[in-house]
Steps between C-alpha positions, in 0.01 A plus 500: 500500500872400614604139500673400766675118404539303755895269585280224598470355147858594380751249465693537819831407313438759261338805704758729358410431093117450591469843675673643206246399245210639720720799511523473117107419478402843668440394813436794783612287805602185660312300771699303736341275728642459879393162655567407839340159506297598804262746422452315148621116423791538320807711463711786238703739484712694782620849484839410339251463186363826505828663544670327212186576262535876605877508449452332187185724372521782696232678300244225524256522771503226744087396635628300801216297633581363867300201607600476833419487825749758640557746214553771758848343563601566102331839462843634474744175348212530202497886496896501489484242213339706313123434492318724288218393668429298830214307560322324834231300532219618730432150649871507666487451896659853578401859450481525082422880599820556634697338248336683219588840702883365527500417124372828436775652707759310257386726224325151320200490403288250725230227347297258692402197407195320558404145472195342358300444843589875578233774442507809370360645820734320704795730429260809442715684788814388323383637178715865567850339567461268139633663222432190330243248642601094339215323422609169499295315284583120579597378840891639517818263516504298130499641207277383214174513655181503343383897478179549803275735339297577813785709608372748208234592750797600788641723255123669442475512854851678566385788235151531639657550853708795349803366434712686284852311480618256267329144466723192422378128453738231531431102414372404184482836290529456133409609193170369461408685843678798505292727325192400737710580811584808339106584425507380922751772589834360501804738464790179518507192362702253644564219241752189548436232255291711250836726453776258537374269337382720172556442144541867464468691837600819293142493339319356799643837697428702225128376526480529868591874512275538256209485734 
């Protein structure tokens, strides 16, 4: 299972030393969160971000998660930052389709992210574009949340329905629920607080990619 940590619960004054230590700890890539405060209440990170943390680490993949309402506008900004991988939400006003097929384009692998009132079966047609599908497992915008284990059931939906690609949770993942989201098909765990905020995130990593 890769961990993917996520900027939110780094010190922002310190990004540079904190991303080093998950660098240090094993980690296999970094989840930035892009907030528009429209499409969710509150608001990150631009694209400056993601260029500097690619310049920086150039080998470290960058999981950029766009929560907006008009990602189709930044396929390329985020693409030419140097995204690793670009992710939409399904519940955007536009086409998702067709900005999963111009991420694709880019050469970056697409992901597409679903919030907790979103089915499984609602994206079923969107399932082929989604190299990654992002279940979001609290309601997206804060970080800290309190881990929704009903989502578990999404992610047994999504590999009933076929789907082959890799499964990421984001919001609340830890180490006393990771290995029962692995057991529930999950490929990426996205963890803020629970790797930031470690003792030792060396051994916690370590544990995690153990499963």
């Amino acid at each position: 299972m890769k961990i993917s940590p996520s900027i939110l619960a780094a010190d922002m004054l310190n990004m540079e030393r904190d991303v080093q230590r998950m660098i240090d700890a094993g980690t296999d890539w970094l989840h930035v969160d892009i907030m528009d405060a429209h499409f969710v209440p509150n608001l990150s990170y631009s694209p400056a971000l993601v260029a500097a943390l690619h310049a920086r680490f150039p080998e470290l993949p960058l999981d950029v998660h766009l929560m907006m309402d008009n990602p189709e506008k930044y396929v390329d900004v985020f693409c030419d930052a140097g995204a690793a991988v670009l992710t939409i939400h399904a519940e955007i006003p536009g086409d998702p389709a067709q900005v999963l097929r111009d991420i694709r384009a880019r050469g970056v692998m697409t992901g597409l992210s679903v919030k907790p009132g979103t089915s499984a079966e609602a994206i079923r047609d969107l399932l082929p574009l989604a190299d990654m599908v992002l279940v979001m497992t609290v309601e997206p915008g804060f970080g800290g949340q309190k881990f929704n284990a009903d989502m578990l059931d999404k992610m047994d939906d999504l590999r009933r329905m076929g789907y082959t690609g890799l499964l990421e949770a984001d919001g609340g993942v830890s180490m006393k629920n990771a290995a029962l989201l692995r057991a529930h098909g999950l490929d990426v765990a996205v963890m803020g607080t629970a790797m930031f905020r470690s003792a030792d995130p060396k051994a916690d990593m370590t544990a995690i990619h153990a499963l």
